[in-house]
Amino acid sequence: MAKLLAANFKMNPRTAAEAVRLAKSYDKKDVVVALPFPFIATVGSVLKNAALGAQDIFWENEGAYTGEVSPIQLKSFGVRYVIIGHSERRALGETDVVVNKKVKAALSAGLRTILCVGEPLAVRRKGLAAAERFVQSQLATALAGTAGLKLTVQNLVIAYEPIWAIGTGRAAMSADAVAMAQFIKKFLKTKTHNLKPRVLYGGSVNAGNIGLFLSEPDIDGALVGGASLKIREFKKMILANQLIG
Ligand code: PGA
């Protein structure tokens, strides 16, 4: 299966015109462009090959939830992927329990989920086993009660994003990312879950280091923040992915 390259624009850029300019340059298959909500309709109307993505979701399909956006609404604009549980949302108060509700809602609505997990620096300093315990607990809660939802390699993608590597310019060593990707796959393959998800790496991925991650058999792609706002850089990353795929 080809590796997935997901661009997370976060709360960028400032205008829809700029979002269209970026997204059009990235309109290739095996690319996901995860946009701020206001740009989804406009960008969705120009993408032909890349998949349209959102960066969050609410867990109900409609109702009195001021300011929230529902799975059904996103689907009606052609959204295929949604990022859930990004550490920047968790830092604003999103708990594993909330992440779990969102994962279930997204999957029930037929949206592909990019579930983000990853440990903070204080945990990583204690070593790999501590980081694994942290990530395992995030996964177990986030995926609780999903047994009936027909999770497949297509609709469940895990993004391993160690918090200390996000936006810091300090990517994880590829060996550490591989060890965690293998751990995630092993944990989710157990009797209780029996899942075989793709695992992406995210955190300071750029054109210079993406090859290290993509050449690893257990890393199924990358989730890219800052570098996805730089057209030349992200296009190089798309090319690197095509060459490997
Ligand atoms: P970064 O962000 O590439 O800027 O480190 C990754 C992410 O937050 O998904």
mmCIF file of C-alpha atoms and ligand atoms in Angstrom:
data_model
loop_
_atom_site.group_PDB
_atom_site.id
_atom_site.type_symbol
_atom_site.label_atom_id
_atom_site.label_comp_id
_atom_site.label_asym_id
_atom_site.label_seq_id
_atom_site.Cartn_x
_atom_site.Cartn_y
_atom_site.Cartn_z
ATOM 1 C CA MET A 1 0.000 0.000 0.000
ATOM 2 C CA ALA A 2 1.340 3.462 -0.926
ATOM 3 C CA LYS A 3 2.506 5.713 1.882
ATOM 4 C CA LEU A 4 0.347 8.635 2.915
ATOM 5 C CA LEU A 5 1.551 12.219 3.132
ATOM 6 C CA ALA A 6 -0.772 14.404 5.189
ATOM 7 C CA ALA A 7 -0.397 18.190 5.247
ATOM 8 C CA ASN A 8 -1.697 19.757 8.442
ATOM 9 C CA PHE A 9 -2.065 23.473 7.730
ATOM 10 C CA LYS A 10 -3.102 24.120 11.368
ATOM 11 C CA MET A 11 -4.587 27.663 11.667
ATOM 12 C CA ASN A 12 -2.932 28.735 8.403
ATOM 13 C CA PRO A 13 -2.870 30.387 5.936
ATOM 14 C CA ARG A 14 -4.723 33.677 6.397
ATOM 15 C CA THR A 15 -6.878 33.588 3.274
ATOM 16 C CA ALA A 16 -8.800 31.073 1.201
ATOM 17 C CA ALA A 17 -6.929 32.230 -1.905
ATOM 18 C CA GLU A 18 -3.622 31.279 -0.322
ATOM 19 C CA ALA A 19 -5.026 27.940 0.874
ATOM 20 C CA VAL A 20 -6.143 27.202 -2.698
ATOM 21 C CA ARG A 21 -2.696 28.109 -4.039
ATOM 22 C CA LEU A 22 -1.005 25.705 -1.628
ATOM 23 C CA ALA A 23 -3.504 22.891 -2.044
ATOM 24 C CA LYS A 24 -3.466 23.071 -5.854
ATOM 25 C CA SER A 25 0.298 22.596 -5.786
ATOM 26 C CA TYR A 26 -0.148 19.450 -3.710
ATOM 27 C CA ASP A 27 -2.982 17.901 -5.698
ATOM 28 C CA LYS A 28 -1.533 14.426 -6.043
ATOM 29 C CA LYS A 29 -2.799 11.044 -4.967
ATOM 30 C CA ASP A 30 -1.688 9.680 -1.575
ATOM 31 C CA VAL A 31 -1.723 13.271 -0.275
ATOM 32 C CA VAL A 32 -4.208 14.559 2.320
ATOM 33 C CA VAL A 33 -4.665 18.305 2.781
ATOM 34 C CA ALA A 34 -6.096 19.010 6.247
ATOM 35 C CA LEU A 35 -7.529 22.506 6.266
ATOM 36 C CA PRO A 36 -9.084 24.986 8.661
ATOM 37 C CA PHE A 37 -12.895 24.661 8.419
ATOM 38 C CA PRO A 38 -13.559 27.935 6.530
ATOM 39 C CA PHE A 39 -11.376 26.849 3.584
ATOM 40 C CA ILE A 40 -12.747 23.344 3.145
ATOM 41 C CA ALA A 41 -15.482 24.174 0.631
ATOM 42 C CA THR A 42 -13.319 26.340 -1.619
ATOM 43 C CA VAL A 43 -10.303 24.049 -1.585
ATOM 44 C CA GLY A 44 -12.542 20.987 -1.965
ATOM 45 C CA SER A 45 -13.866 22.397 -5.221
ATOM 46 C CA VAL A 46 -10.371 22.527 -6.784
ATOM 47 C CA LEU A 47 -8.769 19.288 -5.574
ATOM 48 C CA LYS A 48 -8.891 16.411 -8.030
ATOM 49 C CA ASN A 49 -6.390 13.872 -6.719
ATOM 50 C CA ALA A 50 -5.468 14.738 -3.143
ATOM 51 C CA ALA A 51 -7.928 13.912 -0.371
ATOM 52 C CA LEU A 52 -9.677 16.681 1.516
ATOM 53 C CA GLY A 53 -9.087 16.649 5.269
ATOM 54 C CA ALA A 54 -10.239 18.450 8.415
ATOM 55 C CA GLN A 55 -8.304 19.010 11.633
ATOM 56 C CA ASP A 56 -11.027 18.302 14.169
ATOM 57 C CA ILE A 57 -14.646 17.241 14.459
ATOM 58 C CA PHE A 58 -17.486 17.149 16.977
ATOM 59 C CA TRP A 59 -19.023 13.895 18.143
ATOM 60 C CA GLU A 60 -22.682 14.605 17.344
ATOM 61 C CA ASN A 61 -24.110 14.963 13.860
ATOM 62 C CA GLU A 62 -26.385 17.915 14.614
ATOM 63 C CA GLY A 63 -27.888 19.863 17.472
ATOM 64 C CA ALA A 64 -27.389 22.716 19.902
ATOM 65 C CA TYR A 65 -23.574 22.775 19.997
ATOM 66 C CA THR A 66 -22.548 26.326 19.253
ATOM 67 C CA GLY A 67 -19.316 26.604 17.334
ATOM 68 C CA GLU A 68 -18.883 22.897 16.647
ATOM 69 C CA VAL A 69 -18.706 21.158 13.258
ATOM 70 C CA SER A 70 -20.179 17.719 12.717
ATOM 71 C CA PRO A 71 -19.014 14.612 10.835
ATOM 72 C CA ILE A 72 -22.035 14.701 8.542
ATOM 73 C CA GLN A 73 -21.448 18.362 7.709
ATOM 74 C CA LEU A 74 -17.817 17.678 6.830
ATOM 75 C CA LYS A 75 -18.763 14.693 4.714
ATOM 76 C CA SER A 76 -21.239 16.808 2.784
ATOM 77 C CA PHE A 77 -18.294 18.956 1.634
ATOM 78 C CA GLY A 78 -16.340 15.943 0.438
ATOM 79 C CA VAL A 79 -14.048 15.616 3.458
ATOM 80 C CA ARG A 80 -12.460 12.146 3.508
ATOM 81 C CA TYR A 81 -9.975 12.349 6.405
ATOM 82 C CA VAL A 82 -10.114 13.973 9.799
ATOM 83 C CA ILE A 83 -7.243 14.502 12.234
ATOM 84 C CA ILE A 84 -8.348 13.679 15.782
ATOM 85 C CA GLY A 85 -6.515 14.210 19.059
ATOM 86 C CA HIS A 86 -3.694 16.379 17.758
ATOM 87 C CA SER A 87 -1.445 17.352 20.659
ATOM 88 C CA GLU A 88 -2.189 21.021 20.049
ATOM 89 C CA ARG A 89 -5.866 20.278 20.739
ATOM 90 C CA ARG A 90 -4.998 18.110 23.720
ATOM 91 C CA ALA A 91 -2.925 21.024 25.080
ATOM 92 C CA LEU A 92 -6.123 23.101 24.979
ATOM 93 C CA GLY A 93 -7.936 20.587 27.170
ATOM 94 C CA GLU A 94 -9.034 17.721 24.897
ATOM 95 C CA THR A 95 -8.908 14.489 26.893
ATOM 96 C CA ASP A 96 -8.562 10.876 25.743
ATOM 97 C CA VAL A 97 -12.257 10.415 26.532
ATOM 98 C CA VAL A 98 -13.217 13.279 24.220
ATOM 99 C CA VAL A 99 -10.857 11.914 21.588
ATOM 100 C CA ASN A 100 -12.645 8.556 21.883
ATOM 101 C CA LYS A 101 -16.060 10.155 21.268
ATOM 102 C CA LYS A 102 -14.712 11.955 18.207
ATOM 103 C CA VAL A 103 -13.041 8.831 16.810
ATOM 104 C CA LYS A 104 -16.281 6.862 17.121
ATOM 105 C CA ALA A 105 -18.328 9.656 15.550
ATOM 106 C CA ALA A 106 -15.929 10.100 12.639
ATOM 107 C CA LEU A 107 -15.725 6.390 11.869
ATOM 108 C CA SER A 108 -19.481 5.930 12.205
ATOM 109 C CA ALA A 109 -19.957 8.695 9.646
ATOM 110 C CA GLY A 110 -17.546 6.977 7.253
ATOM 111 C CA LEU A 111 -14.673 9.448 7.676
ATOM 112 C CA ARG A 112 -11.132 8.154 7.718
ATOM 113 C CA THR A 113 -9.515 8.967 11.030
ATOM 114 C CA ILE A 114 -5.951 10.123 11.574
ATOM 115 C CA LEU A 115 -5.638 9.543 15.310
ATOM 116 C CA CYS A 116 -2.691 11.401 16.845
ATOM 117 C CA VAL A 117 -0.764 10.028 19.788
ATOM 118 C CA GLY A 118 2.607 10.885 21.273
ATOM 119 C CA GLU A 119 4.415 11.426 24.522
ATOM 120 C CA PRO A 120 5.731 14.657 26.077
ATOM 121 C CA LEU A 121 9.444 15.198 26.628
ATOM 122 C CA ALA A 122 9.304 14.418 30.349
ATOM 123 C CA VAL A 123 8.006 10.936 29.538
ATOM 124 C CA ARG A 124 10.464 10.318 26.696
ATOM 125 C CA ARG A 125 13.328 11.207 29.036
ATOM 126 C CA LYS A 126 12.352 8.190 31.132
ATOM 127 C CA GLY A 127 13.029 5.964 28.121
ATOM 128 C CA LEU A 128 11.246 4.001 25.409
ATOM 129 C CA ALA A 129 9.245 1.783 27.772
ATOM 130 C CA ALA A 130 7.723 4.831 29.490
ATOM 131 C CA ALA A 131 6.887 6.399 26.125
ATOM 132 C CA GLU A 132 5.275 3.122 25.022
ATOM 133 C CA ARG A 133 3.140 2.967 28.156
ATOM 134 C CA PHE A 134 1.982 6.536 27.561
ATOM 135 C CA VAL A 135 1.068 5.903 23.931
ATOM 136 C CA GLN A 136 -0.590 2.588 24.757
ATOM 137 C CA SER A 137 -2.844 4.292 27.262
ATOM 138 C CA GLN A 138 -3.782 6.996 24.722
ATOM 139 C CA LEU A 139 -4.607 4.342 22.131
ATOM 140 C CA ALA A 140 -6.565 2.119 24.500
ATOM 141 C CA THR A 141 -8.846 4.968 25.578
ATOM 142 C CA ALA A 142 -9.151 6.548 22.138
ATOM 143 C CA LEU A 143 -10.199 3.253 20.560
ATOM 144 C CA ALA A 144 -12.414 1.937 23.370
ATOM 145 C CA GLY A 145 -15.774 0.714 22.115
ATOM 146 C CA THR A 146 -14.826 0.734 18.439
ATOM 147 C CA ALA A 147 -15.065 -3.025 17.973
ATOM 148 C CA GLY A 148 -18.277 -2.792 15.969
ATOM 149 C CA LEU A 149 -17.019 -0.094 13.631
ATOM 150 C CA LYS A 150 -15.190 -2.190 11.041
ATOM 151 C CA LEU A 151 -11.799 -0.576 11.421
ATOM 152 C CA THR A 152 -9.587 -1.202 8.418
ATOM 153 C CA VAL A 153 -6.179 -0.234 7.126
ATOM 154 C CA GLN A 154 -8.015 2.413 5.092
ATOM 155 C CA ASN A 155 -10.154 4.105 7.704
ATOM 156 C CA LEU A 156 -7.882 4.039 10.740
ATOM 157 C CA VAL A 157 -4.525 5.785 10.513
ATOM 158 C CA ILE A 158 -2.396 6.415 13.588
ATOM 159 C CA ALA A 159 -0.030 9.383 13.615
ATOM 160 C CA TYR A 160 2.802 9.017 16.082
ATOM 161 C CA GLU A 161 3.814 12.557 16.943
ATOM 162 C CA PRO A 162 6.101 12.908 19.958
ATOM 163 C CA ILE A 163 5.109 16.276 21.413
ATOM 164 C CA TRP A 164 8.715 17.412 21.794
ATOM 165 C CA ALA A 165 9.249 17.007 18.057
ATOM 166 C CA ILE A 166 6.262 19.046 16.867
ATOM 167 C CA GLY A 167 7.134 22.473 15.489
ATOM 168 C CA THR A 168 10.510 22.386 17.229
ATOM 169 C CA GLY A 169 12.766 21.534 14.307
ATOM 170 C CA ARG A 170 13.856 18.539 16.344
ATOM 171 C CA ALA A 171 12.504 15.418 14.649
ATOM 172 C CA ALA A 172 12.666 12.081 16.425
ATOM 173 C CA MET A 173 15.488 9.793 15.354
ATOM 174 C CA SER A 174 14.051 7.513 12.712
ATOM 175 C CA ALA A 175 15.021 4.474 14.824
ATOM 176 C CA ASP A 176 12.909 5.811 17.728
ATOM 177 C CA ALA A 177 9.983 6.493 15.406
ATOM 178 C CA VAL A 178 10.286 2.978 13.975
ATOM 179 C CA ALA A 179 10.399 1.408 17.438
ATOM 180 C CA MET A 180 7.214 3.233 18.399
ATOM 181 C CA ALA A 181 5.488 2.441 15.094
ATOM 182 C CA GLN A 182 6.257 -1.239 15.643
ATOM 183 C CA PHE A 183 5.007 -1.046 19.205
ATOM 184 C CA ILE A 184 1.746 0.602 18.070
ATOM 185 C CA LYS A 185 1.196 -2.057 15.402
ATOM 186 C CA LYS A 186 1.907 -4.845 17.867
ATOM 187 C CA PHE A 187 -0.422 -3.403 20.488
ATOM 188 C CA LEU A 188 -3.236 -2.932 18.014
ATOM 189 C CA LYS A 189 -2.799 -6.398 16.590
ATOM 190 C CA THR A 190 -3.640 -7.995 19.947
ATOM 191 C CA LYS A 191 -6.762 -10.093 20.479
ATOM 192 C CA THR A 192 -8.676 -7.171 21.974
ATOM 193 C CA HIS A 193 -8.140 -4.916 18.981
ATOM 194 C CA ASN A 194 -7.029 -7.063 16.051
ATOM 195 C CA LEU A 195 -6.309 -3.950 13.971
ATOM 196 C CA LYS A 196 -3.715 -3.353 11.321
ATOM 197 C CA PRO A 197 -3.504 0.421 10.958
ATOM 198 C CA ARG A 198 -1.103 2.533 8.976
ATOM 199 C CA VAL A 199 1.254 4.433 11.272
ATOM 200 C CA LEU A 200 2.532 7.842 10.179
ATOM 201 C CA TYR A 201 5.343 9.756 11.812
ATOM 202 C CA GLY A 202 4.914 13.478 12.531
ATOM 203 C CA GLY A 203 7.073 16.125 14.171
ATOM 204 C CA SER A 204 9.484 18.419 12.298
ATOM 205 C CA VAL A 205 9.385 16.368 9.116
ATOM 206 C CA ASN A 206 10.891 18.314 6.219
ATOM 207 C CA ALA A 207 12.273 17.768 2.734
ATOM 208 C CA GLY A 208 15.673 16.959 4.201
ATOM 209 C CA ASN A 209 14.634 14.206 6.595
ATOM 210 C CA ILE A 210 11.476 12.739 5.075
ATOM 211 C CA GLY A 211 13.428 10.095 3.165
ATOM 212 C CA LEU A 212 14.707 8.658 6.441
ATOM 213 C CA PHE A 213 11.171 8.076 7.660
ATOM 214 C CA LEU A 214 9.586 6.973 4.386
ATOM 215 C CA SER A 215 12.295 4.407 3.710
ATOM 216 C CA GLU A 216 11.300 2.556 6.882
ATOM 217 C CA PRO A 217 8.899 -0.341 6.141
ATOM 218 C CA ASP A 218 7.023 0.161 9.420
ATOM 219 C CA ILE A 219 6.395 3.875 8.851
ATOM 220 C CA ASP A 220 3.496 4.282 6.460
ATOM 221 C CA GLY A 221 3.806 7.991 5.773
ATOM 222 C CA ALA A 222 4.130 11.374 7.436
ATOM 223 C CA LEU A 223 1.995 14.076 9.006
ATOM 224 C CA VAL A 224 3.588 17.403 8.168
ATOM 225 C CA GLY A 225 2.831 20.767 9.775
ATOM 226 C CA GLY A 226 5.177 23.709 9.182
ATOM 227 C CA ALA A 227 6.830 22.346 6.034
ATOM 228 C CA SER A 228 3.442 21.882 4.351
ATOM 229 C CA LEU A 229 3.069 25.662 4.160
ATOM 230 C CA LYS A 230 6.158 25.966 1.973
ATOM 231 C CA ILE A 231 5.232 24.992 -1.568
ATOM 232 C CA ARG A 232 8.679 24.081 -2.863
ATOM 233 C CA GLU A 233 9.507 22.090 0.232
ATOM 234 C CA PHE A 234 6.270 20.133 0.382
ATOM 235 C CA LYS A 235 6.394 19.406 -3.353
ATOM 236 C CA LYS A 236 9.819 17.847 -2.795
ATOM 237 C CA MET A 237 8.281 15.721 -0.073
ATOM 238 C CA ILE A 238 5.499 14.586 -2.395
ATOM 239 C CA LEU A 239 8.122 13.641 -4.955
ATOM 240 C CA ALA A 240 10.091 11.697 -2.341
ATOM 241 C CA ASN A 241 6.921 9.804 -1.471
ATOM 242 C CA GLN A 242 6.170 9.037 -5.113
ATOM 243 C CA LEU A 243 9.691 7.727 -5.646
ATOM 244 C CA ILE A 244 9.387 5.388 -2.682
ATOM 245 C CA GLY A 245 5.807 4.279 -3.447
HETATM 246 P P1 PGA B 1 5.429 20.080 12.413
HETATM 247 O O1 PGA B 1 3.970 19.689 12.903
HETATM 248 O O2 PGA B 1 5.671 19.348 11.129
HETATM 249 O O3 PGA B 1 5.379 21.583 12.202
HETATM 250 O O4 PGA B 1 6.367 19.692 13.485
HETATM 251 C C1 PGA B 1 3.485 18.388 12.784
HETATM 252 C C2 PGA B 1 2.074 18.342 13.314
HETATM 253 O O5 PGA B 1 1.777 19.073 14.260
HETATM 254 O O6 PGA B 1 1.218 17.577 12.815
#
